[in-house]
Coordinates of C-alpha atoms in Angstrom, one line a residue:
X1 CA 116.6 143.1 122.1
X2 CA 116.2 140.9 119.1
X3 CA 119.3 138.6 119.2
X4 CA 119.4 138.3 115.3
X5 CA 118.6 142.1 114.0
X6 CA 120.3 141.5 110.6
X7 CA 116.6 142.0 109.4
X8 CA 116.2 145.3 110.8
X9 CA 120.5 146.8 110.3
X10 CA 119.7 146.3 106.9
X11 CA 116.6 148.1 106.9
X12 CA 118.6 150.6 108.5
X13 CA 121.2 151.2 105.9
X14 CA 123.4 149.0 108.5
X15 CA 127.0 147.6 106.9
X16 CA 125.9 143.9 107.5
X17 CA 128.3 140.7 107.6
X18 CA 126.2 139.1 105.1
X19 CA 122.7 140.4 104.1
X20 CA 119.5 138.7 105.8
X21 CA 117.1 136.4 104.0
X22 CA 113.3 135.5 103.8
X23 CA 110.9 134.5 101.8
X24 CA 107.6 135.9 101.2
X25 CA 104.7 133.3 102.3
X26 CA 107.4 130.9 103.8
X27 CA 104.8 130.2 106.1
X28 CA 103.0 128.2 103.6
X29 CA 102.4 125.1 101.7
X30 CA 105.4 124.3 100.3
X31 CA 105.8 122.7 104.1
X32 CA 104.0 119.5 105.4
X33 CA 103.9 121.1 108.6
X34 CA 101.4 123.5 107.7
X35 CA 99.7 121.2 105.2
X36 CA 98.7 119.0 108.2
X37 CA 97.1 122.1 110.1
X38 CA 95.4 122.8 106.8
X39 CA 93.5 120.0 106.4
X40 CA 92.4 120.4 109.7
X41 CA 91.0 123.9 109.8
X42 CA 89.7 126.4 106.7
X43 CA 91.4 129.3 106.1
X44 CA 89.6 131.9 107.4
X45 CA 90.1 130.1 111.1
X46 CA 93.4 129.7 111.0
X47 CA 93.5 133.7 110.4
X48 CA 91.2 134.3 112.9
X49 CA 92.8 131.5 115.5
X50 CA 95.7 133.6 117.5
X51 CA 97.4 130.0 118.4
X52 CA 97.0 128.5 114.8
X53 CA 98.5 131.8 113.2
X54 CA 101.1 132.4 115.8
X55 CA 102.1 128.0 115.1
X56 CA 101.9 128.3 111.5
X57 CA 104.3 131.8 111.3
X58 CA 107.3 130.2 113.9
X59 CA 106.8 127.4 111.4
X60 CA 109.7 128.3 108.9
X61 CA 111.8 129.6 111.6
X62 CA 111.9 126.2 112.9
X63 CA 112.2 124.0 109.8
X64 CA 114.4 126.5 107.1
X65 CA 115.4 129.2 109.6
X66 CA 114.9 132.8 107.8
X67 CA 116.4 135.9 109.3
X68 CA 112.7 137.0 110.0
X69 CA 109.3 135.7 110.5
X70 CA 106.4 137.0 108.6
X71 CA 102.7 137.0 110.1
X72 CA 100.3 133.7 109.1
X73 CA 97.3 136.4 108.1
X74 CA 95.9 137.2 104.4
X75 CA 95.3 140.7 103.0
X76 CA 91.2 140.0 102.8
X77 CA 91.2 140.0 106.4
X78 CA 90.7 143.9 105.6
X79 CA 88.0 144.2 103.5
X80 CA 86.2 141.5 105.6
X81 CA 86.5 144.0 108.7
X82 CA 85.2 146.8 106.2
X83 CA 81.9 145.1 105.9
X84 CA 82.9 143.3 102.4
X85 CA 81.7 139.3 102.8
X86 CA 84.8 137.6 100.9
X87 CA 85.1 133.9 100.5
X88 CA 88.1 131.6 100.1
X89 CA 87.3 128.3 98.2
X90 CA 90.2 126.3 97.2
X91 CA 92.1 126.1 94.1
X92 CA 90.0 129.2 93.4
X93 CA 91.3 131.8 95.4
X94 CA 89.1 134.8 96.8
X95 CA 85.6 135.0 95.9
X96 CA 83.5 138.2 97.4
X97 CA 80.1 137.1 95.6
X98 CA 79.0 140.9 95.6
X99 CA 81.3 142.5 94.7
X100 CA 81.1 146.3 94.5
X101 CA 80.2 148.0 91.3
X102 CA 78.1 151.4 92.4
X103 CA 78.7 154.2 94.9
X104 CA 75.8 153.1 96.9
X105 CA 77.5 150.3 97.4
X106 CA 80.9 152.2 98.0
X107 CA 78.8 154.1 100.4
X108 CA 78.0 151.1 102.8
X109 CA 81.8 150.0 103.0
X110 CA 82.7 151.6 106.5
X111 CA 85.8 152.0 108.1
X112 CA 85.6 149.9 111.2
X113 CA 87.0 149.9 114.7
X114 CA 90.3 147.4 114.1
X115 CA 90.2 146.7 117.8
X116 CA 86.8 145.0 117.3
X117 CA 87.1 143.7 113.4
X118 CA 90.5 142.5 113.9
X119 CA 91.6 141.9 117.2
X120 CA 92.1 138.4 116.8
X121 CA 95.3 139.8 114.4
X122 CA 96.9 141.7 117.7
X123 CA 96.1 138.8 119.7
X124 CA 98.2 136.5 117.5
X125 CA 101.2 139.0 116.8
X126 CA 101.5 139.3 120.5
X127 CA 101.4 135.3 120.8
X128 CA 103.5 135.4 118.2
X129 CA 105.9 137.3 119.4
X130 CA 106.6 134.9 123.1
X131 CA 106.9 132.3 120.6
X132 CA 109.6 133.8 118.9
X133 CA 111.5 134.7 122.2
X134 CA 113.4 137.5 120.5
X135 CA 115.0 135.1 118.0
X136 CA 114.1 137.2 114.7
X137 CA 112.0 140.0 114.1
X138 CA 108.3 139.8 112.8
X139 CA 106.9 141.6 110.0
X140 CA 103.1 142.3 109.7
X141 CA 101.7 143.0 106.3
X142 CA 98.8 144.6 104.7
X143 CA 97.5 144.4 101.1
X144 CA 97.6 147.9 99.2
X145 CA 94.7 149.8 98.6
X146 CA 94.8 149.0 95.3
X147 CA 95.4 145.5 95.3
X148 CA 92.5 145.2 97.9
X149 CA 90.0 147.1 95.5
X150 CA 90.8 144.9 92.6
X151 CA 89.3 141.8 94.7
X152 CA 86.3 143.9 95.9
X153 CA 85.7 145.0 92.3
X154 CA 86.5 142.6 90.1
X155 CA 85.0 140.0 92.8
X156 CA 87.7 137.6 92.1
X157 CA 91.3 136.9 90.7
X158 CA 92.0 138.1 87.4
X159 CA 94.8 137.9 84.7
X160 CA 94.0 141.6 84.1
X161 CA 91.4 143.2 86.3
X162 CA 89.8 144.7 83.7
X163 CA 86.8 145.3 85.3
X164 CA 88.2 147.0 88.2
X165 CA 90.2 149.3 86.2
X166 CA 87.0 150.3 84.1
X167 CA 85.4 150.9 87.6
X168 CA 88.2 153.5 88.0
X169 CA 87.6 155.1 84.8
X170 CA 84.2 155.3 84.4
X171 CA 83.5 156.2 87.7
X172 CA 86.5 157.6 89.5
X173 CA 84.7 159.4 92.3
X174 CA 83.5 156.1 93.5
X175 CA 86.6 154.8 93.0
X176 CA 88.8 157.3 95.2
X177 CA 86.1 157.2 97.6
X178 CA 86.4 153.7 98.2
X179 CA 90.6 153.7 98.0
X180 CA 90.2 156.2 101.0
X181 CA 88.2 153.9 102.9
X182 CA 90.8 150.7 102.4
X183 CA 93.5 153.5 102.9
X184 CA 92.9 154.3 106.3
X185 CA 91.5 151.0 107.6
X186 CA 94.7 149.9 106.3
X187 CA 96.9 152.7 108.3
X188 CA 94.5 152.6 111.6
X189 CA 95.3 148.2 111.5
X190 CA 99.0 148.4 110.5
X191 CA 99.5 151.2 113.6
X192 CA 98.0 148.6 115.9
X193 CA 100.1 146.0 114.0
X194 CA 103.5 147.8 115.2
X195 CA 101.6 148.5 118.5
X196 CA 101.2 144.7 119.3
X197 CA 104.6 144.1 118.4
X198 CA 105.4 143.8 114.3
X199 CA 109.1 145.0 114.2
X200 CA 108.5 146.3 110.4
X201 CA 105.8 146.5 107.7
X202 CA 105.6 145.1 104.2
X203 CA 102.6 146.6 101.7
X204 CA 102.0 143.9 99.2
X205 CA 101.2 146.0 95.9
X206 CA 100.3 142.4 94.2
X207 CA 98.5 144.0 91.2
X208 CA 100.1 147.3 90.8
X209 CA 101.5 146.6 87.7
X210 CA 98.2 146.1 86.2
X211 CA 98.1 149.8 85.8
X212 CA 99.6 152.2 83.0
X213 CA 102.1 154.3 84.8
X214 CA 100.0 157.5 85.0
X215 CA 97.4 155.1 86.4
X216 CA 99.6 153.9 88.8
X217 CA 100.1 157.1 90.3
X218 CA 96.7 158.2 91.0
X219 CA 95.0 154.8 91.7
X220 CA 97.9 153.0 93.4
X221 CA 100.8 154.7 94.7
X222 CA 98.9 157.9 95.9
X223 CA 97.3 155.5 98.5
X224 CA 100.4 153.4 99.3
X225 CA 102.3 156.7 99.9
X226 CA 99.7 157.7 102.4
X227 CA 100.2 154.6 103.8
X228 CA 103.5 154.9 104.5
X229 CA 103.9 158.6 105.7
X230 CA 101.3 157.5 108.3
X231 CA 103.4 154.9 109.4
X232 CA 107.5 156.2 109.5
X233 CA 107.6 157.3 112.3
X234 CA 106.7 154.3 113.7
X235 CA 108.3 151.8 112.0
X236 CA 110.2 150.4 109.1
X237 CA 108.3 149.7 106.0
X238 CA 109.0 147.7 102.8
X239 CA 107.0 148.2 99.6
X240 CA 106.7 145.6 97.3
X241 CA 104.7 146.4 94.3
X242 CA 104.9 143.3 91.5
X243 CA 105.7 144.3 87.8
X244 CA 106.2 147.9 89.0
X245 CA 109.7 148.7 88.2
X246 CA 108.1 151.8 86.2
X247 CA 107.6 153.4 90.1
X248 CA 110.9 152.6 91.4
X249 CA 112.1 155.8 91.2
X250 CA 108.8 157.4 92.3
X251 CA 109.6 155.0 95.4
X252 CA 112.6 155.1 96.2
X253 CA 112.0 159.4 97.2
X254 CA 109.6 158.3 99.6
X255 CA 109.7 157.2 103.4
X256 CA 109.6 153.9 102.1
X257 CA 112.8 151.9 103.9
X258 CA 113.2 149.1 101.2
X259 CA 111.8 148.0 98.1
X260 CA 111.0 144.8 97.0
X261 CA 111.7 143.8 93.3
X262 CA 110.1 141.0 91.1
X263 CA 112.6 138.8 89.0
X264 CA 111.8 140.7 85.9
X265 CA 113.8 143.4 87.2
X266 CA 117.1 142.7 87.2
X267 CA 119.6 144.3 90.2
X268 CA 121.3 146.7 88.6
X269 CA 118.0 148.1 86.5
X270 CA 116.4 148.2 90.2
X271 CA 120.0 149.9 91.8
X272 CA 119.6 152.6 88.9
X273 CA 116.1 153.3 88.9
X274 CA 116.3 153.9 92.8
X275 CA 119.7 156.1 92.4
X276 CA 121.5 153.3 94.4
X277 CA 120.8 154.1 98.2
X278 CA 118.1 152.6 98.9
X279 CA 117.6 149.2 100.7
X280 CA 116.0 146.5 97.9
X281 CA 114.5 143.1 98.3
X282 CA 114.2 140.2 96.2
X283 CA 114.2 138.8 93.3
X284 CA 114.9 135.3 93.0
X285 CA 112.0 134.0 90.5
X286 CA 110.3 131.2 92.9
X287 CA 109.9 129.2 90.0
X288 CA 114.1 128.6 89.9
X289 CA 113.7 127.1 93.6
X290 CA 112.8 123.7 91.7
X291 CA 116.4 124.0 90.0
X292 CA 119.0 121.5 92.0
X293 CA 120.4 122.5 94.6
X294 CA 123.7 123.5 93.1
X295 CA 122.5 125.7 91.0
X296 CA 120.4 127.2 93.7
X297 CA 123.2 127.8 95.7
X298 CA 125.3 129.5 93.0
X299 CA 122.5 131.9 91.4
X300 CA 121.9 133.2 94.9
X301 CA 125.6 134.2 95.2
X302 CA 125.4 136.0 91.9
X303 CA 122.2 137.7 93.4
X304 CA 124.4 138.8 96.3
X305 CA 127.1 139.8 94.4
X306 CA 124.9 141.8 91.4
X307 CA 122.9 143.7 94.3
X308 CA 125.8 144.3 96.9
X309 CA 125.3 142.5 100.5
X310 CA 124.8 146.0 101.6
X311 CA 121.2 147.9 101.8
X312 CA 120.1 144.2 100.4
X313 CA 117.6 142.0 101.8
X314 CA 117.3 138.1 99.8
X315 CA 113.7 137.1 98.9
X316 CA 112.1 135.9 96.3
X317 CA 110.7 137.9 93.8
X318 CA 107.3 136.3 94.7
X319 CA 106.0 134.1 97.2
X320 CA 106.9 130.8 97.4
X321 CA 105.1 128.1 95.4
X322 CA 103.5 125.1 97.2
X323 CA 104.9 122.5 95.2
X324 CA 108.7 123.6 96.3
X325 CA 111.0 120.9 98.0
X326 CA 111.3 121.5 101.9
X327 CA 115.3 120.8 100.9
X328 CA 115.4 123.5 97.8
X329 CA 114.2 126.3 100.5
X330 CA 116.5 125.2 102.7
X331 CA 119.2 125.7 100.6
X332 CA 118.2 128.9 99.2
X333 CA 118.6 130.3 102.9
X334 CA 121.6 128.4 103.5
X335 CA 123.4 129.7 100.6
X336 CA 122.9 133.3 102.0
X337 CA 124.5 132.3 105.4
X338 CA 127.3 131.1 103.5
X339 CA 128.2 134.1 102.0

């Protein structure tokens, strides 16, 4: 039994004390902790080193104590099993140096055996997960399909993705036909996920909002939705799709368990647009962490207060930015446990 489950009640529809906090990529480098193992080892082997992932997840239950503790693992670990090459060069971001404009090329994407592509992922959530000694839950994560395709289209970040969207529009049977392929590498590696121990899910739709929302439905959603219907019965799983408070509703009558919001959606637009029942996360703008720590402290109580401490989980409404004080994170969780 998890000794703090406040993660999980509220993911339940639980009446919670107070509700639980964490912050999305509070394993990070906002910490120096994690900034020392970094200059050490490249990113790609601290993913693929059980130990270094397992170390770099407990991190920020150690140092700013969340009520959960979120995998050390990136979303391109998935299209890297898939046969895509993808590159991560700093203060660049992801670079896959061919990306994927044809259906032959769509054609030699393959859905791989997750045991053998990413084992190293079960091996750290299981090591993981004797570190953790029951303290908090872990979530695992995946990228959604869409938000994976924009990276193997457009071949790196983009304000817009334009390319990637015209890939969908000018050829949408290639298009599907690759979503399908992310889709279920996506549900055959989250099932193993839960398997090896993650107590819940989270789908990161990071460039959902990209889309119109007609778009959405068909390029985005329809995969996500998959996604999660594969995975209920298993688990509990929380959708976050950024700048996508056009689907909430959509959403909210899905299996999904929660919905995370950005900060561009305020609490009672997202309480509507969900009909009110639903657990949400968020949506403290990560930016406002720099604010002082009074102010911190006070805006997260009004957070509480506009969402309800009920069917409410406190995140940001983004992850966490690297140049953040240690102190400022500290208090952001602090002023939830002193609601």
């Amino acid at each position: 039994m998890i000794k703090n489950d406040l993660f999980l009640r509220a993911l339940n529809n639980e009446t919670v004390e107070r509700p639980p906090v964490w912050m999305m990529r509070q394993a990070g480098r906002y910490l120096p902790e994690f900034r020392a193992l970094r200059d050490k080892y490249d990113f790609f082997t601290r993913c693929e080193t059980p130990e270094l992932a397992a170390e770099i997840t407990v991190q920020p239950i150690r140092i700013v104590k969340p009520d959960a503790a979120i995998l050390f693992s990136d979303i391109l670990v998935v299209p890297r099993a898939m046969g895509i090459h993808v590159e991560l060069k700093d203060n660049l971001g992801p670079i896959i140096p061919n990306p994927i404009r044809t259906m032959e090329q769509v054609n030699q994407v393959f859905v791989p055996d997750v045991h053998e592509t990413l084992g190293y992922v079960f091996d750290a959530i299981k090591l993981t997960k004797e570190m953790l000694n029951d303290e908090v839950p872990l979530i695992g994560f995946a990228g959604s399909p869409w938000t994976i395709f924009c990276y193997a289209v457009e071949g790196k970040g983009s304000k817009s993705f334009d390319t990637a969207k015209g890939f969908c529009f000018s050829n949408p049977i290639a298009a599907h036909t690759l979503l399908q392929k992310i889709t279920d590498t996506t549900i055959l590696y989250l099932k193993e996920k839960v398997k090896a121990g993650c107590n819940a899910i989270q789908i990161f739709d990071s460039w959902g909002g990209m889309l119109s929302p007609v778009d959405y439905q068909e390029f985005s959603w329809n995969y996500i939705n998959q996604i999660v219907e594969a995975l209920a019965d298993d688990t509990k799983v929380i959708v976050f799709g950024k700048g996508c408070w056009f689907a909430l509703g959509e959403m909210a009558q899905s299996n999904a368990s929660a919905l995370g919001v950005d900060w561009t959606c305020s609490a009672r637009n997202a309480r509507y647009l969900t009909g009110g029942k639903i657990t949400l996360q968020g949506n403290f703008d990560p930016s406002r962490l720099l604010s002082p720590i009074p102010t911190i402290k006070k805006m997260v109580h009004q957070m509480i207060d506009e969402f309800g401490k009920d069917n409410y989980i406190v995140n940001l409404g983004h992850g966490i930015l690297p140049n953040i004080p240690v102190d400022h994170a500290k208090a952001f969780v602090e002023a939830v446990k002193e609601y």
